[in-house]
Short mmCIF file of C-alpha atoms and ligand atoms in Angstrom, two decimals:
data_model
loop_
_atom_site.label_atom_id
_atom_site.label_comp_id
_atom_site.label_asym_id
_atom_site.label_seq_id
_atom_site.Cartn_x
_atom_site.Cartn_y
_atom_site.Cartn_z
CA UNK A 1 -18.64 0.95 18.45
CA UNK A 2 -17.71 4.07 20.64
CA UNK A 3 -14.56 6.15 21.07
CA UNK A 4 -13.55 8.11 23.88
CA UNK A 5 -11.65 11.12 21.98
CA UNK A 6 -7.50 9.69 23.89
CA UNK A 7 -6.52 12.80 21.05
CA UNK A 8 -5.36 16.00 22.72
CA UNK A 9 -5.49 18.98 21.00
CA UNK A 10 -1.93 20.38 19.48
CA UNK A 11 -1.70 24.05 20.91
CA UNK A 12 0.22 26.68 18.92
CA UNK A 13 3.04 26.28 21.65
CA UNK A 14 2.79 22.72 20.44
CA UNK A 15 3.03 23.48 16.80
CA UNK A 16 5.94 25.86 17.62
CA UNK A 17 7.94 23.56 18.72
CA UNK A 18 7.93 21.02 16.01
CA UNK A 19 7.69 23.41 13.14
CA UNK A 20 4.90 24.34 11.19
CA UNK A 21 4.54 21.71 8.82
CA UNK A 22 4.41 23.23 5.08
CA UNK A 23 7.85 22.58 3.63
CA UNK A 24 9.94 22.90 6.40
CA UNK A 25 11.86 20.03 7.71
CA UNK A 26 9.13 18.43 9.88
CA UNK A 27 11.12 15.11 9.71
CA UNK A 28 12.48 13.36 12.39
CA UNK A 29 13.89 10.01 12.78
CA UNK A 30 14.61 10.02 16.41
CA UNK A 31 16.86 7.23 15.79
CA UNK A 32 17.41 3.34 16.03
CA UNK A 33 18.43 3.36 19.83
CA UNK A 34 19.06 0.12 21.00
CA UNK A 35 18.32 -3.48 19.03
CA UNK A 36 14.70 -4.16 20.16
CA UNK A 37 14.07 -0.96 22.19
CA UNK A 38 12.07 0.84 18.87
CA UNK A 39 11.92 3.88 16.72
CA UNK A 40 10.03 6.58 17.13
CA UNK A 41 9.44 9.24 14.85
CA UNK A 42 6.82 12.52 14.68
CA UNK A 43 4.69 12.52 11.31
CA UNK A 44 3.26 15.87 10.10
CA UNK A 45 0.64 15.83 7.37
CA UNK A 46 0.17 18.98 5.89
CA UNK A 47 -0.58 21.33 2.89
CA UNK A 48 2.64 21.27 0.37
CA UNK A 49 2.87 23.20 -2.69
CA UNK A 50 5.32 20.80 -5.14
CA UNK A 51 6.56 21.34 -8.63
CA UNK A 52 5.47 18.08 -10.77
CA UNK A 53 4.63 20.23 -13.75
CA UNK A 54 7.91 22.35 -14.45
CA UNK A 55 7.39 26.26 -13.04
CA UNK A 56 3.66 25.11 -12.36
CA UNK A 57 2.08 24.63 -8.61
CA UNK A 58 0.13 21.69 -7.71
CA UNK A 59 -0.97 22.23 -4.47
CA UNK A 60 -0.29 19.04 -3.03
CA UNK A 61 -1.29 17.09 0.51
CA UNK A 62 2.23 15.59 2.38
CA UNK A 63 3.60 13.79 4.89
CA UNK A 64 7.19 14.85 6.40
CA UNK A 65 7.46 17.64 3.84
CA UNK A 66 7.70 15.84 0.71
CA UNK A 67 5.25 13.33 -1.66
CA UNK A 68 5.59 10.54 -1.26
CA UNK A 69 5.99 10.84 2.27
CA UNK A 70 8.97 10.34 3.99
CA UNK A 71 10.56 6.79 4.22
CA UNK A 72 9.99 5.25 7.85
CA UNK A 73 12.03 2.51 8.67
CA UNK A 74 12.03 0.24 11.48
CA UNK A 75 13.48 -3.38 12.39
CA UNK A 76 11.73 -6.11 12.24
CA UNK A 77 10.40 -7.52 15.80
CA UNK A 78 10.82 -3.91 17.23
CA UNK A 79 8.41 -1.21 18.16
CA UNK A 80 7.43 1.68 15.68
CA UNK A 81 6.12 4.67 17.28
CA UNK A 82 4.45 7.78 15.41
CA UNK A 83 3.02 10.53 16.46
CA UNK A 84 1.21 11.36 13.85
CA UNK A 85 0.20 15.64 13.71
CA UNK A 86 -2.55 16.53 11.61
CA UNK A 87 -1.85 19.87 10.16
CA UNK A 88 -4.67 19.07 7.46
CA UNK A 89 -7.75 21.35 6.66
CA UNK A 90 -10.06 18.03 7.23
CA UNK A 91 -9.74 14.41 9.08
CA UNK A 92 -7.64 12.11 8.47
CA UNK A 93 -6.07 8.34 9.78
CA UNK A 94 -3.05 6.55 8.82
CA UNK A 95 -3.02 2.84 7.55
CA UNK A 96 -0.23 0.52 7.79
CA UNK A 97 -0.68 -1.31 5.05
CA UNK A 98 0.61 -5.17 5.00
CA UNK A 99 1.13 -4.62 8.86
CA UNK A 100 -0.05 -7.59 11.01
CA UNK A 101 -1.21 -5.35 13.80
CA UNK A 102 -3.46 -4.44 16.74
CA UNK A 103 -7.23 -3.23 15.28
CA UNK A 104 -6.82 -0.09 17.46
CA UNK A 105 -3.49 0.62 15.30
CA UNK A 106 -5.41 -0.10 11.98
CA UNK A 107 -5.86 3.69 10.94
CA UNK A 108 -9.59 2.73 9.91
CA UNK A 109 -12.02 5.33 11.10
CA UNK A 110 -15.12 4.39 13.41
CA UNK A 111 -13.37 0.93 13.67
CA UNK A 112 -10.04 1.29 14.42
CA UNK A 113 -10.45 4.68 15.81
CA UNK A 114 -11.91 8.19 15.29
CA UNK A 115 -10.83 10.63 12.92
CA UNK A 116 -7.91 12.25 13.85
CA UNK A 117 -9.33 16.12 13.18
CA UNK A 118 -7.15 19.19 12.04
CA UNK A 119 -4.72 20.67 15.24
CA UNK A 120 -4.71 17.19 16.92
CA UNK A 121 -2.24 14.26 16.88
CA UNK A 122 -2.84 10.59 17.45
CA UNK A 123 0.16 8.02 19.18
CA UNK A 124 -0.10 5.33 16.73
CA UNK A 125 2.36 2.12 18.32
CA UNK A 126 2.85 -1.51 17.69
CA UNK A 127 5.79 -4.07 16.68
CA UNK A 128 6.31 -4.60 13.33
CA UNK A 129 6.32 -8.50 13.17
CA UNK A 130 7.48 -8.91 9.35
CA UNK A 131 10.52 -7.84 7.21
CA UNK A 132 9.67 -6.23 4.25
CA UNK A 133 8.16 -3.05 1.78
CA UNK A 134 5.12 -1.99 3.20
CA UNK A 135 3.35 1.57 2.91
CA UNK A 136 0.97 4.10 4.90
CA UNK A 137 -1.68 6.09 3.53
CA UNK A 138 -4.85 7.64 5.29
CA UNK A 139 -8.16 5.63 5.14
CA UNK A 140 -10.80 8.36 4.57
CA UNK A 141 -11.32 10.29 1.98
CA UNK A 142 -8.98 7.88 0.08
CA UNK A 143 -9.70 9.27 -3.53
CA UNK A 144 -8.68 12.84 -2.83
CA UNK A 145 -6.12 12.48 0.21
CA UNK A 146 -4.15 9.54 -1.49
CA UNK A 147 -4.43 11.88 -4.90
CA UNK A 148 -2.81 14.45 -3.38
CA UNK A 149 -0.19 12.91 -1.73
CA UNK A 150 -0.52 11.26 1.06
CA UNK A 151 1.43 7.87 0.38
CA UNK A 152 4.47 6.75 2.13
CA UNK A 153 6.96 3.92 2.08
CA UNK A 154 7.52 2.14 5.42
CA UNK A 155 10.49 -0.25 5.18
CA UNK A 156 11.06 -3.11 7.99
CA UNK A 157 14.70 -4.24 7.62
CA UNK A 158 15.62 -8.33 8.43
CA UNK A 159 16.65 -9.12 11.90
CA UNK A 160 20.04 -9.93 10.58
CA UNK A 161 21.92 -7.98 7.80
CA UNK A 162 20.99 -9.98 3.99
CA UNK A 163 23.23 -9.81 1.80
CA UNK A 164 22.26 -6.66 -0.31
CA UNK A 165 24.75 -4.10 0.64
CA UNK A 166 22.99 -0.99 -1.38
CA UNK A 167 19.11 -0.68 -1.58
CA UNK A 168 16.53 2.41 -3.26
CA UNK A 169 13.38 2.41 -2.78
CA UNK A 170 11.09 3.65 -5.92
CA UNK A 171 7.16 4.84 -5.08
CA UNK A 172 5.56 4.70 -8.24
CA UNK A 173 2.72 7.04 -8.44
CA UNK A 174 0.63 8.61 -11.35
CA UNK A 175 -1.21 12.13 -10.29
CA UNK A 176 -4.36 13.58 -11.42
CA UNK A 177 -3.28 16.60 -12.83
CA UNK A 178 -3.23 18.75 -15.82
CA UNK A 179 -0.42 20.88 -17.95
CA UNK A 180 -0.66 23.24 -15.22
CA UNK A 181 -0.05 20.94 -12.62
CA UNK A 182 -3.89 21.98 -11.32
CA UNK A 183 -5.72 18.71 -9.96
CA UNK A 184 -8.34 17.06 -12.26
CA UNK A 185 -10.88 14.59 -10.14
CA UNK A 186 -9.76 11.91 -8.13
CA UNK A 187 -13.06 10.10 -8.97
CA UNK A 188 -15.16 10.20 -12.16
CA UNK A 189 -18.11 7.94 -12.03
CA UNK A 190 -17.63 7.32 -15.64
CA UNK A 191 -14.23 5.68 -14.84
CA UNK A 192 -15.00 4.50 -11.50
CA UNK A 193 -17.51 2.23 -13.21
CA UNK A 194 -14.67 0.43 -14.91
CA UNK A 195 -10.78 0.61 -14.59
CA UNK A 196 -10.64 3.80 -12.32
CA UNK A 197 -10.10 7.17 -12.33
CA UNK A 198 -6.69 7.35 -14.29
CA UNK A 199 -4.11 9.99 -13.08
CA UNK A 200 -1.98 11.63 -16.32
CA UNK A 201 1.76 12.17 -15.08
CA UNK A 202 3.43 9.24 -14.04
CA UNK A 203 6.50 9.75 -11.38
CA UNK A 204 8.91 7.78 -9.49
CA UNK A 205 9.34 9.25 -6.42
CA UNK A 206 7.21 12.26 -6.54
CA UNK A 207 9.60 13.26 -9.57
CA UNK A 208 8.27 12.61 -13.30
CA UNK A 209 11.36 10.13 -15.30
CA UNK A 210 13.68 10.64 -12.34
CA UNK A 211 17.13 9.10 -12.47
CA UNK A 212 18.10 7.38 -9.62
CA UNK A 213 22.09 6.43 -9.56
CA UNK A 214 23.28 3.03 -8.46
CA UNK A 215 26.92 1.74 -7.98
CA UNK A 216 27.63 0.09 -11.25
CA UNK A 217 28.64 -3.74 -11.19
CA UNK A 218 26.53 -4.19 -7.70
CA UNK A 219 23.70 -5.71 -7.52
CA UNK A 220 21.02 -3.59 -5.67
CA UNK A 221 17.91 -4.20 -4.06
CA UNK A 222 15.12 -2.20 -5.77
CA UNK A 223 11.92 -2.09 -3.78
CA UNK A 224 8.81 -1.13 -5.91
CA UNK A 225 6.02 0.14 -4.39
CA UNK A 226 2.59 0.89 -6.29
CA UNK A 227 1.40 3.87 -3.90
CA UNK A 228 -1.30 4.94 -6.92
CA UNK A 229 -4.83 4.58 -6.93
CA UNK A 230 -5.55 3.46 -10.32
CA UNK A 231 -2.83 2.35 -12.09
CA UNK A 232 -1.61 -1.60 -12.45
CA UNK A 233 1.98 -1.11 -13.93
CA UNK A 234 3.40 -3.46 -16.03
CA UNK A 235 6.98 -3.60 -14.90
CA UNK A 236 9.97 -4.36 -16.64
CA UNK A 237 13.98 -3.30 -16.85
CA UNK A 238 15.39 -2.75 -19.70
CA UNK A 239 19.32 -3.32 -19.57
CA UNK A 240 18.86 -5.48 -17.14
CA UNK A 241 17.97 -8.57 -18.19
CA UNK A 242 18.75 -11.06 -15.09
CA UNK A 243 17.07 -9.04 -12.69
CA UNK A 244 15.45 -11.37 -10.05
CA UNK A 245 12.43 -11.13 -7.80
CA UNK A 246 12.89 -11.67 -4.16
CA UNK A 247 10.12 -10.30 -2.53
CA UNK A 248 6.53 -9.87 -3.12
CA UNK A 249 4.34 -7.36 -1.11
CA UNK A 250 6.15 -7.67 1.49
CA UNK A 251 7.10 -11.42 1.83
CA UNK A 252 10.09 -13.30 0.84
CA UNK A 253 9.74 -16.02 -2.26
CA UNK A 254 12.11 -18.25 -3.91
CA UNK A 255 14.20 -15.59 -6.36
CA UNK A 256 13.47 -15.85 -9.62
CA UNK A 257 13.39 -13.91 -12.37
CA UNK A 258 11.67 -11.18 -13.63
CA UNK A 259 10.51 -12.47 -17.07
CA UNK A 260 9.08 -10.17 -19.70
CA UNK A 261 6.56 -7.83 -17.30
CA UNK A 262 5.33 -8.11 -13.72
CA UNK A 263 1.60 -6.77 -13.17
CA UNK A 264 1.89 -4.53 -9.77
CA UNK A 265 -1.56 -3.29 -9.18
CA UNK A 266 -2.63 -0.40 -6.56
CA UNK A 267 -1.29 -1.47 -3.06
CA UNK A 268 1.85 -4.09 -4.10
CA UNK A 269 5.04 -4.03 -4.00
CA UNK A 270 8.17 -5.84 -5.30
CA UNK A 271 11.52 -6.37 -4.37
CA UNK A 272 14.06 -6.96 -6.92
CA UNK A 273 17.89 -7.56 -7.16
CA UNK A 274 18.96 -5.91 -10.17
CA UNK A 275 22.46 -5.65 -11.52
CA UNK A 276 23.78 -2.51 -12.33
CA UNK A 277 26.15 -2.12 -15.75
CA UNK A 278 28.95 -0.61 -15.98
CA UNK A 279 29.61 3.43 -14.92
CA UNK A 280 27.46 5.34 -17.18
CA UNK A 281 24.98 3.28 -18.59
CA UNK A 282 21.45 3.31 -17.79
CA UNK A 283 18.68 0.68 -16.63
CA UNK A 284 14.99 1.89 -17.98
CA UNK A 285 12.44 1.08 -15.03
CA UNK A 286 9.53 0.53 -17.91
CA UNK A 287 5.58 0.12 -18.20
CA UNK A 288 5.02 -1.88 -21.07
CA UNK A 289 7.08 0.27 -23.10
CA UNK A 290 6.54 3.18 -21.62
CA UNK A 291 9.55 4.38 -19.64
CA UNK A 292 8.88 5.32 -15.97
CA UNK A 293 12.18 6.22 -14.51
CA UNK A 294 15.74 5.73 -15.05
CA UNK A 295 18.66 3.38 -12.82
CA UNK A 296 21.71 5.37 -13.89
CA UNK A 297 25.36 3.40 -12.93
CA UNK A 298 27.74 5.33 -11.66
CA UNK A 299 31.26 4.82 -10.67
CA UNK A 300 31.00 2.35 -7.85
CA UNK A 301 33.24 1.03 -4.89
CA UNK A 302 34.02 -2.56 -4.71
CA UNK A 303 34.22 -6.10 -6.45
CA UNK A 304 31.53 -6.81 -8.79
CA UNK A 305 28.63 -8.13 -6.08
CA UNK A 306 26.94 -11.33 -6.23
CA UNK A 307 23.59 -12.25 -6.27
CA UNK A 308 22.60 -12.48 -2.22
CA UNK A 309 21.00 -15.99 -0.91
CA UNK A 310 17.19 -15.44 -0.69
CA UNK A 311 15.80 -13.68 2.29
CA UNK A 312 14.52 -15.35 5.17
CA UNK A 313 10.85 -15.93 5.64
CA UNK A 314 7.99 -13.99 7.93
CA UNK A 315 6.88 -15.93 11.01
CA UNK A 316 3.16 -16.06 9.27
CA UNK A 317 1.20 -18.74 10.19
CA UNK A 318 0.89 -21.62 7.71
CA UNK A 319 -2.97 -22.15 7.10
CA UNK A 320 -3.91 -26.12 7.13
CA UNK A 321 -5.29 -26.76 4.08
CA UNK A 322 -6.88 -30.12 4.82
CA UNK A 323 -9.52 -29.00 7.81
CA UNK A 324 -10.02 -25.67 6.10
CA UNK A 325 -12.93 -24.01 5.62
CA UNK A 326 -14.31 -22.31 2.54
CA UNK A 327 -15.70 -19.40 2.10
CA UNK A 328 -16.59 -17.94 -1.42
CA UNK A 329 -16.35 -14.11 -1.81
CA UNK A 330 -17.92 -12.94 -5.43
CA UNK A 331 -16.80 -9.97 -7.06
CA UNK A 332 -19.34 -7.85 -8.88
CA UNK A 333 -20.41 -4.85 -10.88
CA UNK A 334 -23.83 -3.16 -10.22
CA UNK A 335 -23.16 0.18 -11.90
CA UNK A 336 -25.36 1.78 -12.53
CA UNK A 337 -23.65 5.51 -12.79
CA UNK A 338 -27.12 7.83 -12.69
CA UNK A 339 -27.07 6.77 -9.44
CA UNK A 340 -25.17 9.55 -6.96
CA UNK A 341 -21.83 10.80 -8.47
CA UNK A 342 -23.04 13.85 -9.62
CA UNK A 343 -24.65 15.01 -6.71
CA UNK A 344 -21.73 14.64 -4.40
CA UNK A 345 -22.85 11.14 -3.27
CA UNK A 346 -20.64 8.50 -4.64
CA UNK A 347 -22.55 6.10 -7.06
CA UNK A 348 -22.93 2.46 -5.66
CA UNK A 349 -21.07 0.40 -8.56
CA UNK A 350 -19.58 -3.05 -6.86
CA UNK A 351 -20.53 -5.29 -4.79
CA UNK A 352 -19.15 -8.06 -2.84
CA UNK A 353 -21.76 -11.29 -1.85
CA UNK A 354 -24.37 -8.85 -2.79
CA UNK A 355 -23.25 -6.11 -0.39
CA UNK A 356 -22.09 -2.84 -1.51
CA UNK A 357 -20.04 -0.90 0.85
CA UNK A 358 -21.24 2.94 1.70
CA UNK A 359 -18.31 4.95 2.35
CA UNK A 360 -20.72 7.32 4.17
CA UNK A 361 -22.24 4.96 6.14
CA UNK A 362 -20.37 4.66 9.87
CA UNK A 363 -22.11 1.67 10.30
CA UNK A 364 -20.88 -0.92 7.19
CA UNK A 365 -18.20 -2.57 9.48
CA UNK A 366 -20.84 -3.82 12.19
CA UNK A 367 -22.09 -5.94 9.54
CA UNK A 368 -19.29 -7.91 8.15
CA UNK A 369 -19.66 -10.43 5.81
CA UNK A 370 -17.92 -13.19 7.26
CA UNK A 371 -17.21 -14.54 10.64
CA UNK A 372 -13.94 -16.17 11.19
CA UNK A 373 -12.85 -18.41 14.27
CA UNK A 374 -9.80 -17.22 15.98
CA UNK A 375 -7.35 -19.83 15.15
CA UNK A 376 -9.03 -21.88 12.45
CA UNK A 377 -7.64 -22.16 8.66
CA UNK A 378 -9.86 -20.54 5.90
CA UNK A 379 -9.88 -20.59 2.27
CA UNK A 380 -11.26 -18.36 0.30
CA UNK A 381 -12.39 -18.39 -2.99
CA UNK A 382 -12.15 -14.89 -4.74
CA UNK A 383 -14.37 -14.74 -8.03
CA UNK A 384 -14.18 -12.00 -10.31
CA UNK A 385 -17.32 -12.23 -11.91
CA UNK A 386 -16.34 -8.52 -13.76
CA UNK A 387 -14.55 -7.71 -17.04
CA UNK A 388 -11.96 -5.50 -14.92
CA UNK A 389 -9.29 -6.11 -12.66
CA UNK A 390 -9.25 -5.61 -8.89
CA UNK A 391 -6.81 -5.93 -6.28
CA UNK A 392 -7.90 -7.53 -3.46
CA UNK A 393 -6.73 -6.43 -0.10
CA UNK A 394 -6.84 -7.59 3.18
CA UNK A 395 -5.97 -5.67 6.45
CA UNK A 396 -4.42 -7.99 9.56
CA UNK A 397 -4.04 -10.83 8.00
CA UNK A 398 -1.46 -11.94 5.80
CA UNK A 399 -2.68 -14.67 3.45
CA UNK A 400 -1.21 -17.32 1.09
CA UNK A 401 -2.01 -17.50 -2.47
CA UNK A 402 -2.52 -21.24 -3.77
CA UNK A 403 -4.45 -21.29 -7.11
CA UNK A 404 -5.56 -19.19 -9.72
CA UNK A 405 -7.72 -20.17 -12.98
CA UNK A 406 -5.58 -17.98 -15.02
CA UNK A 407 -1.92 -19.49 -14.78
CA UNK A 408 -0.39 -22.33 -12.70
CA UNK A 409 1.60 -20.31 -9.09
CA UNK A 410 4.34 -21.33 -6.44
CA UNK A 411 2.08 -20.58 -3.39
CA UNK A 412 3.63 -17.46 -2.06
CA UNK A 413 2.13 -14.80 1.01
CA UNK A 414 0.87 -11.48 0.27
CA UNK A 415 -2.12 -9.05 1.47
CA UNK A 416 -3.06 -8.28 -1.84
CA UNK A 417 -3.57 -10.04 -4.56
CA UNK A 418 -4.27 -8.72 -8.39
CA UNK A 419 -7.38 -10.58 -9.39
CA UNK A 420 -7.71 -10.73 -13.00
CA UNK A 421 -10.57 -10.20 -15.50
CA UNK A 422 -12.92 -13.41 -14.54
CA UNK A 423 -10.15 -14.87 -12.70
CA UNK A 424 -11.17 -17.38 -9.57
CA UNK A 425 -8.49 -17.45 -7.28
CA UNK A 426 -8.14 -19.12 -3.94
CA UNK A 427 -6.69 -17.69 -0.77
CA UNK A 428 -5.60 -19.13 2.30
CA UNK A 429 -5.10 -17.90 5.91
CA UNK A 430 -5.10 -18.63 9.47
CA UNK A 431 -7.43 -16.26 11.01
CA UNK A 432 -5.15 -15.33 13.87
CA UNK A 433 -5.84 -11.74 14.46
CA UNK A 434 -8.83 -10.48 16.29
CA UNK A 435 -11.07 -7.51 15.22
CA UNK A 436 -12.66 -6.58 12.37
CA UNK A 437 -10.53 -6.28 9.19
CA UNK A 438 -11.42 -4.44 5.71
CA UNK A 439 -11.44 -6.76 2.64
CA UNK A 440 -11.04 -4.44 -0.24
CA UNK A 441 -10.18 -3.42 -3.59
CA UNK A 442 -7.20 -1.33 -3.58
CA UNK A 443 -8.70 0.71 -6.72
CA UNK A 444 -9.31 3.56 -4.36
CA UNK A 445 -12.61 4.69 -6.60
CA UNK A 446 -13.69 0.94 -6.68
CA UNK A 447 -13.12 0.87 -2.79
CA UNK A 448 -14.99 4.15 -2.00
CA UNK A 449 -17.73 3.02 -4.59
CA UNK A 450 -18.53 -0.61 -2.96
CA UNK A 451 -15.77 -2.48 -3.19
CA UNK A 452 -14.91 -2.78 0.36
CA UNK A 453 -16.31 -5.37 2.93
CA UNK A 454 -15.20 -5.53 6.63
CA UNK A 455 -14.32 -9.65 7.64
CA UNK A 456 -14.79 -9.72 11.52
CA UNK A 457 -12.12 -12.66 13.54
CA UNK A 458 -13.58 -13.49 16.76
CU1 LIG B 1 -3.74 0.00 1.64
CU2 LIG B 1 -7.38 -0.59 3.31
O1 LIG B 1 -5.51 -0.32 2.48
CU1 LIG B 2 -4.22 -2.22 4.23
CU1 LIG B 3 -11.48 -3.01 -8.17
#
């Protein structure tokens, strides 16, 4: 595949004028102009010195001037433009993750486009087709540029208003660093080989047990979004018994409640509705038992709210199951950790159908391992045949989850899905977007380490 370089160098005058990125207040929403006519904002990534360990430095990578990046926001149906600056020391590429899109908009380098190299920008433009929490991040270099930073909410609001009058959004992240906020590896073969490379401090928000306030007596819409490489969190509330799940990764589902612990893995999100108490009291955002972050009540306007009707459902194509075709995708370990790692070269440790994906190798995505047929139904069979858990991601397609061997599911839509130790799981989709799509674990050392495969739809 070739590129013509459409990226024009960002002079100083250019830089001038939008501010130097750093910690200044490179953020712009340019505004919601009219219903349907778009949003278009200007996204700096750059080099941002934050204070995660108290009166320690890590030297952190942004975008907007703060980690997690700042929120974008955009209506559902309209356009979302970005011109995205790249105030980096090395390449970089954003990726709209859970956003049915264009290929060219995709953010994946050598398929989707080139790097976008330090000094120049890149116009990145498309309609955002479904209502929900979704997330950018850059797709190269993925250990060490999501590590540092660069993760950031993108929220597509409903059409219509819903009836949740107060919303927060909560990035759960956990960074690689140490007691003096210095980074420790993104990737250790060692721990690539099984769960991941851990990170150590665990934050909401870019802030480590922050306390976000809430009206009390209102029910709010929480959106939880697992922006980490590693980490699955188990989530639960305490002090809030009756929260209820209304979204998953992006799509609507039938609310319900939370139960005892939801898994999020690396890439999902949630929505909840959660109840606040009354002024004062707290709500402990929790994994396992280990407290993440706080929901503080305070005094609040109004009537006690009620819990909202369920939200209304993303115009995603329902895949026919009966003339379906199947396709089985095996998940598996090859590690074998003398291999690379230690001399720079990451070791080749996964494999999907027998093919391991080389993050150095340009070429990977011109052999995909799957054809699809533009318009035809698929099924796909995901088997785990590892002792670790992977969560399996798919760009530019949004598909439907219909079976599991590990517990008995309301078919619901999602672009990632947490496959279990030796779970089989089957997937549904209508392959309705052209181009060539990664299929990969969103365990960003798995992914870099051969966990990635590209699925082509012609
Ligand atoms: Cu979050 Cu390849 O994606
Ligand atoms: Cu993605
Ligand atoms: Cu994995």
């Amino acid at each position: 595949m070739s590129f013509t370089r459409r990226q024009i160098f960002v002079g100083l005058a250019g830089l001038a004028m939008v501010g130097a990125g750093g910690a200044g207040a490179a953020r712009y929403w340019l505004g919601r102009s009219q219903a349907g006519k778009g949003h278009d904002y200007q996204l700096i990534a750059a080099p941002l010195d934050v204070e995660l360990v108290s009166d320690r430095t890590t030297p952190a990578w942004a975008f907007g001037g703060s980690v997690p990046g700042m929120e974008l926001r955009a209506r559902q149906g309209d356009w979302l433009r970005v011109r995205f600056i790249n105030h980096l020391p090395v390449p970089t590429t954003l990726h709209w993750h859970g956003i049915r899109l264009p290929l060219e908009m995709d953010g994946v380098p050598y398929v989707s486009q080139l790097p976008v190299l330090p000094g120049e920008y890149f116009d990145y433009r498309f309609r955002v087709p479904d209502a929900g929490s979704f997330w950018y991040h850059p797709h190269v270099a993925s250990a060490e540029q999501l590590g540092r930073g660069l993760v950031g909410p993108l929220i597509v609001e409903e059409r219509e208003p819903t009836g949740f009058a107060h919303e927060r959004t909560l990035s759960l992240k956990t960074w690689h660093v140490d007691e003096q906020g210095g980074f420790l590896p993104f990737s250790v073969a060692r721990e690539a080989a099984r769960v991941g490379t851990a990170g150590r401090l665990s934050t909401v928000n870019g802030v480590p047990q922050a306390v976000i306030e809430a009206p009390a007596g209102q029910v709010v819409r929480v959106r939880l979004l697992n922006v980490d490489n590693t980490v699955t969190y188990r989530l639960n509330l305490r002090g809030a018994d009756d929260s209820r799940i209304y979204a998953l990764d992006g799509n609507p589902i039938q609310p319900r409640p939370l139960g005892k612990e939801y898994w999020l893995g690396p890439g999902m999100r949630m929505c909840l509705a959660v109840r606040m108490p009354a002024a004062g009291e707290e709500v402990a955002l929790r994994d396992g038992s280990v407290r993440l972050g706080t929901l503080r009540a305070v005094a609040g306007e109004g009537m006690a709210g009620d819990w909202p009707p369920g939200l209304p459902a993303n115009p995603v194509a329902e895949p026919n199951l009966g003339n379906a075709e199947k396709l089985t995708f095996n998940v598996e370990w090859v590690g074998s950790t003398s291999v690379g790692g230690d001399n720079g070269q990451p070791p080749s440790l996964w494999q999907i159908n027998g093919k391991a994906w080389d993050i150095n190798d340009k070429t990977c995505a011109d052999r995909p391992i799957a054809r699809l047929a533009r318009g035809k139904s698929y099924i796909f069979e995901l088997k785990n045949m590892t002792q670790y858990q992977h969560p399996i991601h798919l760009h530019g397609m949004t598909f439907k989850v219909i079976a599991s061997s590990r517990h008995t599911l309301e078919p619901y839509f999602t672009d990632t899905y947490l496959l279990g130790k030796h779970e089989r799981a089957r997937v549904a989709l209508v392959a309705d977007n052209p181009g060539v799509w990664m299929f990969h674990c969103h365990v960003v050392d798995h992914m870099e380490t051969g966990l990635m495969a590209a699925i082509e739809v012609v």
